[in-house]
Amino acid sequence: MSLPPLDASQFPASETTWHVLGAGSLGSLWAVRLSRAGLPVRLILRNPERLAAYRAAGGLRLVEDGTERLYPIPAESLGAATPIRRLLLACKAYDAAAAAECLAPRLGPGAELVLLQNGLGSQEAVAARLPGRRCLPASTTEGAFRDGDFRVVFAGQGHTWLGDTGRPPAWLDALAAAGIPHTWSEAIHGRLWRKLALNCAINPLSVLHDCRNGGLQAHAGEVAALCAELAELLRHCDQPAAAEDLQEEVERVIQATAANYSSMHQDVARGRRSEITYLLGHACREAERRELHLPRLRALQERLQRHLAERGLPVD
Ligand code: NAD
Ligand code: KPL
């Protein structure tokens, strides 16, 4: 069977085309579902070499419920000139601003972006590079991981919240039709802050104690003290709802994910850069900006930075 061509230039982009930057875990998951629903999709890959590798691979491979399928979704490289109307930015937080800057000339006024980055700080950096475009932050509990080049495993059903204070875009219905469970949220910043606080309470300690999330049950006092400082920070950042019952939720998440290694633990164990700048780094910067004295959070950041530096990983 001959596969359809993967060259995006053979499929002119339309007003409704979804461009997806980053053929990694979440980008691939979104691209496949949008494409399966009959929506026009094109992937944006880093450079012509990655594009050639993608074509050689024949498309994206997604593994769902143990079954692998190939999806020959059209792709182009970052340097292409096609205008972009809708963009899913599906890279890590530390790559987001640079990617937005590269794509700025192709994103006309009124272009809409969904920002899938975890943590906080990257969304603002992206928006600053794209004045006049609508940047919608998102927070997701879906889980996926790469286990080969252009091969992604859908690991955990979840939900995505996205939004801003404007009117919900008409294309939300298409997301639902594509099987992407989501909720429009005007309070998206509160969600992002709450997730950041959970990540700050769990991820760094899981790295420093080199344990699965459940291993933190043996360090309950340390977790509780961190939660108290994180809740104080949230209240000073005008996020009182995100501060409510934080410790209880952290304990629930530790219990529910006891057998898992946190995402930061996995990054460090594999010698990969972590998103520390946009998680604990963001929390500490905001505390400093407000002249808040949060000694445990600061000490945690210093310990984590030392730990990363000893392993030759970026500390910020
Ligand atoms: P990933 O590393 O699997 O994928 C990111 C992809 O973006 C990579 O393929 C990378 O090469 C590509 N990329 C980076 N810069 C690029 C550029 N300039 N041009 C083209 N491609 C570029 O990352 P991921 O796991 O999909 O995570 C994306 C974000 O979602 C992160 O902030 C992460 O914390 C968050 N998140 C991920 C999961 C998950 O299960 N994977 C769950 C919740 C949140
Ligand atoms: O999101 C997480 C992560 O590992 O990044 C959880 C499971 C909440 C732990 O902080």
Tab-separated table of C-alpha atoms and ligand atoms in Angstrom:
chain	number	residue	atom	x	y	z
A	1	MET	CA	0.000	0.000	0.000
A	2	SER	CA	1.451	3.390	-0.885
A	3	LEU	CA	1.117	5.972	1.867
A	4	PRO	CA	-0.326	9.426	1.177
A	5	PRO	CA	2.397	12.061	0.829
A	6	LEU	CA	3.518	13.752	4.042
A	7	ASP	CA	4.522	16.955	2.309
A	8	ALA	CA	2.357	19.760	3.708
A	9	SER	CA	2.895	21.877	0.577
A	10	GLN	CA	0.557	19.467	-1.253
A	11	PHE	CA	-2.263	20.370	1.152
A	12	PRO	CA	-2.827	24.138	1.171
A	13	ALA	CA	-3.574	25.410	4.683
A	14	SER	CA	-7.039	26.854	5.209
A	15	GLU	CA	-8.626	29.118	7.829
A	16	THR	CA	-9.538	26.014	9.817
A	17	THR	CA	-6.185	24.246	9.645
A	18	TRP	CA	-4.658	23.332	13.010
A	19	HIS	CA	-0.900	23.759	13.045
A	20	VAL	CA	0.710	21.694	15.795
A	21	LEU	CA	4.215	22.677	16.883
A	22	GLY	CA	6.077	19.793	18.439
A	23	ALA	CA	5.584	16.176	17.385
A	24	GLY	CA	6.299	15.066	20.963
A	25	SER	CA	3.962	13.373	23.419
A	26	LEU	CA	1.019	15.774	23.697
A	27	GLY	CA	1.452	17.366	20.248
A	28	SER	CA	1.183	13.949	18.597
A	29	LEU	CA	-1.802	12.984	20.735
A	30	TRP	CA	-3.682	16.142	19.751
A	31	ALA	CA	-2.629	16.003	16.092
A	32	VAL	CA	-3.830	12.418	15.682
A	33	ARG	CA	-7.221	13.053	17.297
A	34	LEU	CA	-7.855	16.253	15.333
A	35	SER	CA	-6.851	14.539	12.117
A	36	ARG	CA	-8.993	11.449	12.808
A	37	ALA	CA	-11.981	13.765	13.241
A	38	GLY	CA	-11.438	14.988	9.679
A	39	LEU	CA	-9.949	18.364	10.625
A	40	PRO	CA	-7.054	19.687	8.563
A	41	VAL	CA	-3.824	19.369	10.593
A	42	ARG	CA	-0.190	20.014	9.861
A	43	LEU	CA	2.752	19.356	12.092
A	44	ILE	CA	5.570	21.845	12.484
A	45	LEU	CA	8.941	20.172	12.981
A	46	ARG	CA	12.172	21.851	14.085
A	47	ASN	CA	14.126	21.776	10.815
A	48	PRO	CA	14.441	20.097	7.402
A	49	GLU	CA	16.419	17.201	8.961
A	50	ARG	CA	13.562	16.379	11.369
A	51	LEU	CA	11.115	16.724	8.474
A	52	ALA	CA	13.139	14.243	6.408
A	53	ALA	CA	13.243	11.835	9.384
A	54	TYR	CA	9.462	12.192	9.786
A	55	ARG	CA	8.864	11.418	6.116
A	56	ALA	CA	11.149	8.405	6.366
A	57	ALA	CA	9.136	7.196	9.374
A	58	GLY	CA	5.953	7.442	7.259
A	59	GLY	CA	4.046	9.529	9.808
A	60	LEU	CA	3.157	9.526	13.499
A	61	ARG	CA	2.635	6.285	15.380
A	62	LEU	CA	0.187	6.384	18.275
A	63	VAL	CA	-0.233	3.462	20.659
A	64	GLU	CA	-3.658	3.312	22.318
A	65	ASP	CA	-4.836	0.402	24.457
A	66	GLY	CA	-1.810	-1.565	23.295
A	67	THR	CA	-2.565	-1.104	19.585
A	68	GLU	CA	-0.251	0.918	17.343
A	69	ARG	CA	-1.538	2.816	14.321
A	70	LEU	CA	0.257	4.961	11.775
A	71	TYR	CA	-1.083	8.425	10.915
A	72	PRO	CA	0.526	10.097	7.881
A	73	ILE	CA	-0.258	13.665	8.932
A	74	PRO	CA	1.188	16.374	6.643
A	75	ALA	CA	4.185	18.180	8.105
A	76	GLU	CA	6.375	21.168	7.404
A	77	SER	CA	9.454	22.640	9.038
A	78	LEU	CA	9.647	25.685	11.282
A	79	GLY	CA	10.984	27.768	8.410
A	80	ALA	CA	7.894	27.271	6.147
A	81	ALA	CA	5.985	30.410	5.111
A	82	THR	CA	2.328	29.273	5.256
A	83	PRO	CA	0.122	31.578	7.354
A	84	ILE	CA	-1.058	30.080	10.641
A	85	ARG	CA	-4.558	30.739	11.942
A	86	ARG	CA	-4.775	28.154	14.749
A	87	LEU	CA	-1.751	26.846	16.566
A	88	LEU	CA	-1.319	24.251	19.249
A	89	LEU	CA	1.992	25.038	20.943
A	90	ALA	CA	2.974	21.639	22.302
A	91	CYS	CA	6.618	22.062	23.271
A	92	LYS	CA	8.170	22.219	26.747
A	93	ALA	CA	7.879	25.495	28.662
A	94	TYR	CA	11.566	26.332	28.120
A	95	ASP	CA	11.177	26.102	24.304
A	96	ALA	CA	7.904	28.045	24.016
A	97	ALA	CA	9.102	31.662	23.717
A	98	ALA	CA	11.732	30.862	21.087
A	99	ALA	CA	9.192	28.858	19.076
A	100	ALA	CA	6.661	31.711	19.253
A	101	GLU	CA	9.281	34.188	18.078
A	102	CYS	CA	10.095	32.015	15.034
A	103	LEU	CA	6.423	31.690	14.133
A	104	ALA	CA	5.453	35.331	14.772
A	105	PRO	CA	5.698	36.410	11.097
A	106	ARG	CA	3.277	33.605	10.138
A	107	LEU	CA	0.707	34.379	12.827
A	108	GLY	CA	-1.532	37.173	11.570
A	109	PRO	CA	-3.703	39.424	13.747
A	110	GLY	CA	-6.518	37.382	15.242
A	111	ALA	CA	-4.572	34.125	15.128
A	112	GLU	CA	-5.418	31.815	18.034
A	113	LEU	CA	-2.981	29.697	20.025
A	114	VAL	CA	-3.476	27.005	22.634
A	115	LEU	CA	-0.498	26.901	25.013
A	116	LEU	CA	-0.077	23.433	26.501
A	117	GLN	CA	2.927	24.240	28.702
A	118	ASN	CA	2.999	23.161	32.322
A	119	GLY	CA	3.838	25.703	35.035
A	120	LEU	CA	3.715	29.466	34.717
A	121	GLY	CA	5.857	32.107	33.080
A	122	SER	CA	6.161	30.688	29.578
A	123	GLN	CA	2.616	31.789	28.671
A	124	GLU	CA	3.453	35.412	29.446
A	125	ALA	CA	6.707	35.152	27.505
A	126	VAL	CA	4.833	33.787	24.470
A	127	ALA	CA	2.101	36.455	24.637
A	128	ALA	CA	4.730	39.224	24.868
A	129	ARG	CA	6.177	38.029	21.556
A	130	LEU	CA	2.772	37.841	19.868
A	131	PRO	CA	0.829	41.062	20.502
A	132	GLY	CA	-2.632	41.054	18.922
A	133	ARG	CA	-2.858	37.258	18.800
A	134	ARG	CA	-5.085	35.332	21.189
A	135	CYS	CA	-3.009	33.103	23.484
A	136	LEU	CA	-5.104	30.588	25.438
A	137	PRO	CA	-3.263	28.900	28.310
A	138	ALA	CA	-4.189	25.269	28.930
A	139	SER	CA	-3.694	22.821	31.774
A	140	THR	CA	-4.045	19.114	31.204
A	141	THR	CA	-4.172	15.885	33.171
A	142	GLU	CA	-3.800	13.727	30.044
A	143	GLY	CA	-0.731	11.527	29.949
A	144	ALA	CA	1.424	10.466	27.032
A	145	PHE	CA	5.061	9.582	26.478
A	146	ARG	CA	7.410	9.016	23.562
A	147	ASP	CA	8.929	5.575	23.264
A	148	GLY	CA	10.550	6.033	19.858
A	149	ASP	CA	11.041	8.592	17.140
A	150	PHE	CA	7.571	9.834	16.135
A	151	ARG	CA	6.008	7.094	18.282
A	152	VAL	CA	3.828	8.060	21.228
A	153	VAL	CA	1.976	6.012	23.827
A	154	PHE	CA	-1.323	7.380	25.151
A	155	ALA	CA	-0.771	6.539	28.816
A	156	GLY	CA	-3.609	8.118	30.738
A	157	GLN	CA	-7.057	9.470	29.985
A	158	GLY	CA	-7.450	12.925	31.420
A	159	HIS	CA	-8.976	16.306	30.896
A	160	THR	CA	-7.813	19.668	29.569
A	161	TRP	CA	-8.862	23.105	30.777
A	162	LEU	CA	-8.231	26.088	28.559
A	163	GLY	CA	-9.462	29.629	28.426
A	164	ASP	CA	-9.227	33.325	28.950
A	165	THR	CA	-11.747	35.962	29.949
A	166	GLY	CA	-13.089	36.416	26.408
A	167	ARG	CA	-15.776	34.522	24.494
A	168	PRO	CA	-15.098	30.819	23.963
A	169	PRO	CA	-13.941	30.185	20.375
A	170	ALA	CA	-16.326	28.421	17.979
A	171	TRP	CA	-13.809	25.599	17.366
A	172	LEU	CA	-14.305	24.185	20.897
A	173	ASP	CA	-17.073	21.981	19.496
A	174	ALA	CA	-14.593	20.524	17.044
A	175	LEU	CA	-12.291	19.599	19.935
A	176	ALA	CA	-15.163	17.741	21.546
A	177	ALA	CA	-15.946	15.979	18.277
A	178	ALA	CA	-12.281	14.995	18.028
A	179	GLY	CA	-12.517	13.247	21.415
A	180	ILE	CA	-10.359	15.765	23.286
A	181	PRO	CA	-12.093	16.104	26.675
A	182	HIS	CA	-11.932	19.734	27.728
A	183	THR	CA	-13.588	22.511	29.688
A	184	TRP	CA	-13.523	26.203	28.926
A	185	SER	CA	-12.207	28.026	31.978
A	186	GLU	CA	-12.205	31.740	32.598
A	187	ALA	CA	-10.239	30.969	35.763
A	188	ILE	CA	-7.441	29.210	33.909
A	189	HIS	CA	-4.734	31.079	35.854
A	190	GLY	CA	-6.111	29.737	39.127
A	191	ARG	CA	-5.898	26.217	37.680
A	192	LEU	CA	-2.359	26.741	36.496
A	193	TRP	CA	-1.359	28.096	39.912
A	194	ARG	CA	-2.975	25.167	41.718
A	195	LYS	CA	-1.201	22.660	39.447
A	196	LEU	CA	2.064	24.557	39.938
A	197	ALA	CA	1.650	24.344	43.713
A	198	LEU	CA	0.983	20.573	43.520
A	199	ASN	CA	4.043	20.134	41.335
A	200	CYS	CA	6.188	22.259	43.698
A	201	ALA	CA	5.094	20.242	46.724
A	202	ILE	CA	5.708	16.846	45.097
A	203	ASN	CA	8.165	16.896	42.209
A	204	PRO	CA	11.332	18.432	43.745
A	205	LEU	CA	11.082	16.274	46.894
A	206	SER	CA	10.579	13.155	44.786
A	207	VAL	CA	13.836	14.022	42.993
A	208	LEU	CA	15.780	14.848	46.162
A	209	HIS	CA	14.573	11.728	48.013
A	210	ASP	CA	14.870	9.704	44.799
A	211	CYS	CA	11.492	8.087	45.334
A	212	ARG	CA	8.140	7.398	43.733
A	213	ASN	CA	5.401	9.830	44.750
A	214	GLY	CA	4.224	7.366	47.414
A	215	GLY	CA	7.677	7.542	49.038
A	216	LEU	CA	6.811	11.093	50.146
A	217	GLN	CA	4.409	9.632	52.714
A	218	ALA	CA	7.558	9.078	54.789
A	219	HIS	CA	8.283	12.827	54.589
A	220	ALA	CA	4.823	14.107	55.521
A	221	GLY	CA	6.157	16.898	57.762
A	222	GLU	CA	8.359	18.301	54.990
A	223	VAL	CA	5.442	18.168	52.524
A	224	ALA	CA	3.071	19.875	54.993
A	225	ALA	CA	5.532	22.712	55.703
A	226	LEU	CA	5.966	23.314	51.972
A	227	CYS	CA	2.196	23.326	51.428
A	228	ALA	CA	1.816	26.004	54.118
A	229	GLU	CA	4.322	28.277	52.335
A	230	LEU	CA	2.838	27.559	48.906
A	231	ALA	CA	-0.655	28.411	50.181
A	232	GLU	CA	0.681	31.680	51.581
A	233	LEU	CA	2.237	32.477	48.213
A	234	LEU	CA	-1.019	31.695	46.369
A	235	ARG	CA	-2.964	34.030	48.651
A	236	HIS	CA	-0.458	36.834	48.037
A	237	CYS	CA	-0.747	36.206	44.295
A	238	ASP	CA	-4.524	36.807	44.432
A	239	GLN	CA	-5.272	33.103	44.065
A	240	PRO	CA	-7.102	32.334	47.342
A	241	ALA	CA	-9.203	29.571	45.766
A	242	ALA	CA	-6.037	27.805	44.573
A	243	ALA	CA	-4.711	27.933	48.165
A	244	GLU	CA	-7.736	26.219	49.680
A	245	ASP	CA	-7.121	22.743	51.103
A	246	LEU	CA	-3.833	22.551	49.256
A	247	GLN	CA	-2.205	20.159	51.700
A	248	GLU	CA	-5.191	17.780	51.581
A	249	GLU	CA	-5.076	17.683	47.786
A	250	VAL	CA	-1.315	17.167	47.744
A	251	GLU	CA	-1.756	14.220	50.127
A	252	ARG	CA	-4.551	12.819	47.910
A	253	VAL	CA	-2.381	13.111	44.773
A	254	ILE	CA	0.565	11.463	46.548
A	255	GLN	CA	-1.692	8.579	47.479
A	256	ALA	CA	-3.384	8.312	44.073
A	257	THR	CA	-0.053	8.396	42.199
A	258	ALA	CA	1.942	6.490	44.838
A	259	ALA	CA	3.371	4.007	42.323
A	260	ASN	CA	4.444	6.679	39.817
A	261	TYR	CA	7.595	8.676	39.461
A	262	SER	CA	6.868	12.400	39.078
A	263	SER	CA	7.560	13.985	35.683
A	264	MET	CA	10.548	15.843	37.154
A	265	HIS	CA	11.959	12.643	38.611
A	266	GLN	CA	11.651	11.003	35.180
A	267	ASP	CA	13.362	13.948	33.462
A	268	VAL	CA	16.278	13.974	35.910
A	269	ALA	CA	16.653	10.170	35.873
A	270	ARG	CA	16.920	10.308	32.071
A	271	GLY	CA	19.386	13.211	32.109
A	272	ARG	CA	16.803	15.505	30.486
A	273	ARG	CA	16.242	19.160	31.200
A	274	SER	CA	13.434	19.764	33.706
A	275	GLU	CA	10.852	22.558	33.729
A	276	ILE	CA	12.104	23.851	37.131
A	277	THR	CA	12.219	27.480	35.907
A	278	TYR	CA	8.458	27.444	35.304
A	279	LEU	CA	7.537	25.535	38.484
A	280	LEU	CA	9.613	26.079	41.644
A	281	GLY	CA	11.606	28.849	39.920
A	282	HIS	CA	8.402	30.754	39.131
A	283	ALA	CA	7.123	30.327	42.706
A	284	CYS	CA	10.406	31.653	44.159
A	285	ARG	CA	10.550	34.587	41.720
A	286	GLU	CA	6.971	35.594	42.595
A	287	ALA	CA	7.731	35.331	46.337
A	288	GLU	CA	10.810	37.509	45.888
A	289	ARG	CA	8.915	40.081	43.812
A	290	ARG	CA	6.407	40.397	46.665
A	291	GLU	CA	9.151	40.416	49.335
A	292	LEU	CA	7.596	37.337	50.889
A	293	HIS	CA	9.833	35.351	53.215
A	294	LEU	CA	9.320	31.670	52.351
A	295	PRO	CA	12.463	29.976	53.670
A	296	ARG	CA	11.470	26.354	52.992
A	297	LEU	CA	10.600	27.039	49.375
A	298	ARG	CA	13.880	28.914	48.893
A	299	ALA	CA	15.885	26.132	50.580
A	300	LEU	CA	14.134	23.554	48.385
A	301	GLN	CA	15.075	25.505	45.267
A	302	GLU	CA	18.720	25.702	46.375
A	303	ARG	CA	18.867	21.969	47.118
A	304	LEU	CA	17.250	21.115	43.794
A	305	GLN	CA	19.539	23.441	41.866
A	306	ARG	CA	22.616	21.857	43.524
A	307	HIS	CA	21.260	18.404	42.689
A	308	LEU	CA	20.716	19.349	39.030
A	309	ALA	CA	24.105	21.096	38.724
A	310	GLU	CA	25.871	17.986	40.074
A	311	ARG	CA	24.277	16.061	37.216
A	312	GLY	CA	25.178	18.646	34.582
A	313	LEU	CA	21.544	19.686	34.083
A	314	PRO	CA	20.287	23.285	33.675
A	315	VAL	CA	19.359	24.804	37.036
A	316	ASP	CA	17.183	27.571	35.646
B	1	NAD	P1	7.757	16.452	24.527
B	1	NAD	O1	9.183	16.734	24.890
B	1	NAD	O2	7.321	15.039	24.397
B	1	NAD	O3	7.414	17.179	23.149
B	1	NAD	C1	7.823	18.464	22.842
B	1	NAD	C2	8.192	18.482	21.375
B	1	NAD	O4	8.367	19.832	20.974
B	1	NAD	C3	9.522	17.755	21.080
B	1	NAD	O5	9.296	16.846	20.030
B	1	NAD	C4	10.441	18.883	20.645
B	1	NAD	O6	11.406	18.485	19.684
B	1	NAD	C5	9.428	19.848	20.045
B	1	NAD	N1	9.913	21.224	19.885
B	1	NAD	C6	10.490	22.039	20.806
B	1	NAD	N2	10.794	23.228	20.250
B	1	NAD	C7	10.415	23.156	18.956
B	1	NAD	C8	10.474	24.051	17.851
B	1	NAD	N3	10.998	25.271	17.981
B	1	NAD	N4	9.994	23.646	16.665
B	1	NAD	C9	9.455	22.415	16.501
B	1	NAD	N5	9.372	21.513	17.508
B	1	NAD	C10	9.843	21.883	18.715
B	1	NAD	O7	6.869	17.251	25.579
B	1	NAD	P2	5.418	16.886	26.114
B	1	NAD	O8	5.532	15.772	27.097
B	1	NAD	O9	4.461	16.747	24.981
B	1	NAD	O10	5.102	18.192	26.977
B	1	NAD	C11	4.655	19.412	26.445
B	1	NAD	C12	4.148	20.247	27.612
B	1	NAD	O11	3.005	19.581	28.164
B	1	NAD	C13	5.156	20.363	28.764
B	1	NAD	O12	5.118	21.645	29.339
B	1	NAD	C14	4.698	19.310	29.753
B	1	NAD	O13	5.044	19.599	31.108
B	1	NAD	C15	3.183	19.363	29.568
B	1	NAD	N6	2.510	18.128	29.955
B	1	NAD	C16	2.871	16.940	29.425
B	1	NAD	C17	2.196	15.778	29.800
B	1	NAD	C18	2.545	14.438	29.224
B	1	NAD	O14	1.959	13.429	29.639
B	1	NAD	N7	3.446	14.321	28.290
B	1	NAD	C19	1.143	15.861	30.739
B	1	NAD	C20	0.796	17.107	31.268
B	1	NAD	C21	1.482	18.239	30.865
B	2	KPL	O1	1.767	16.396	37.625
B	2	KPL	C1	2.460	15.649	38.258
B	2	KPL	C2	3.843	15.414	37.747
B	2	KPL	O2	4.427	14.358	37.986
B	2	KPL	O3	4.345	16.326	37.058
B	2	KPL	C3	1.957	15.033	39.524
B	2	KPL	C4	1.492	13.621	39.275
B	2	KPL	C5	0.758	15.840	40.056
B	2	KPL	C6	2.986	15.030	40.607
B	2	KPL	O4	3.351	16.339	40.931
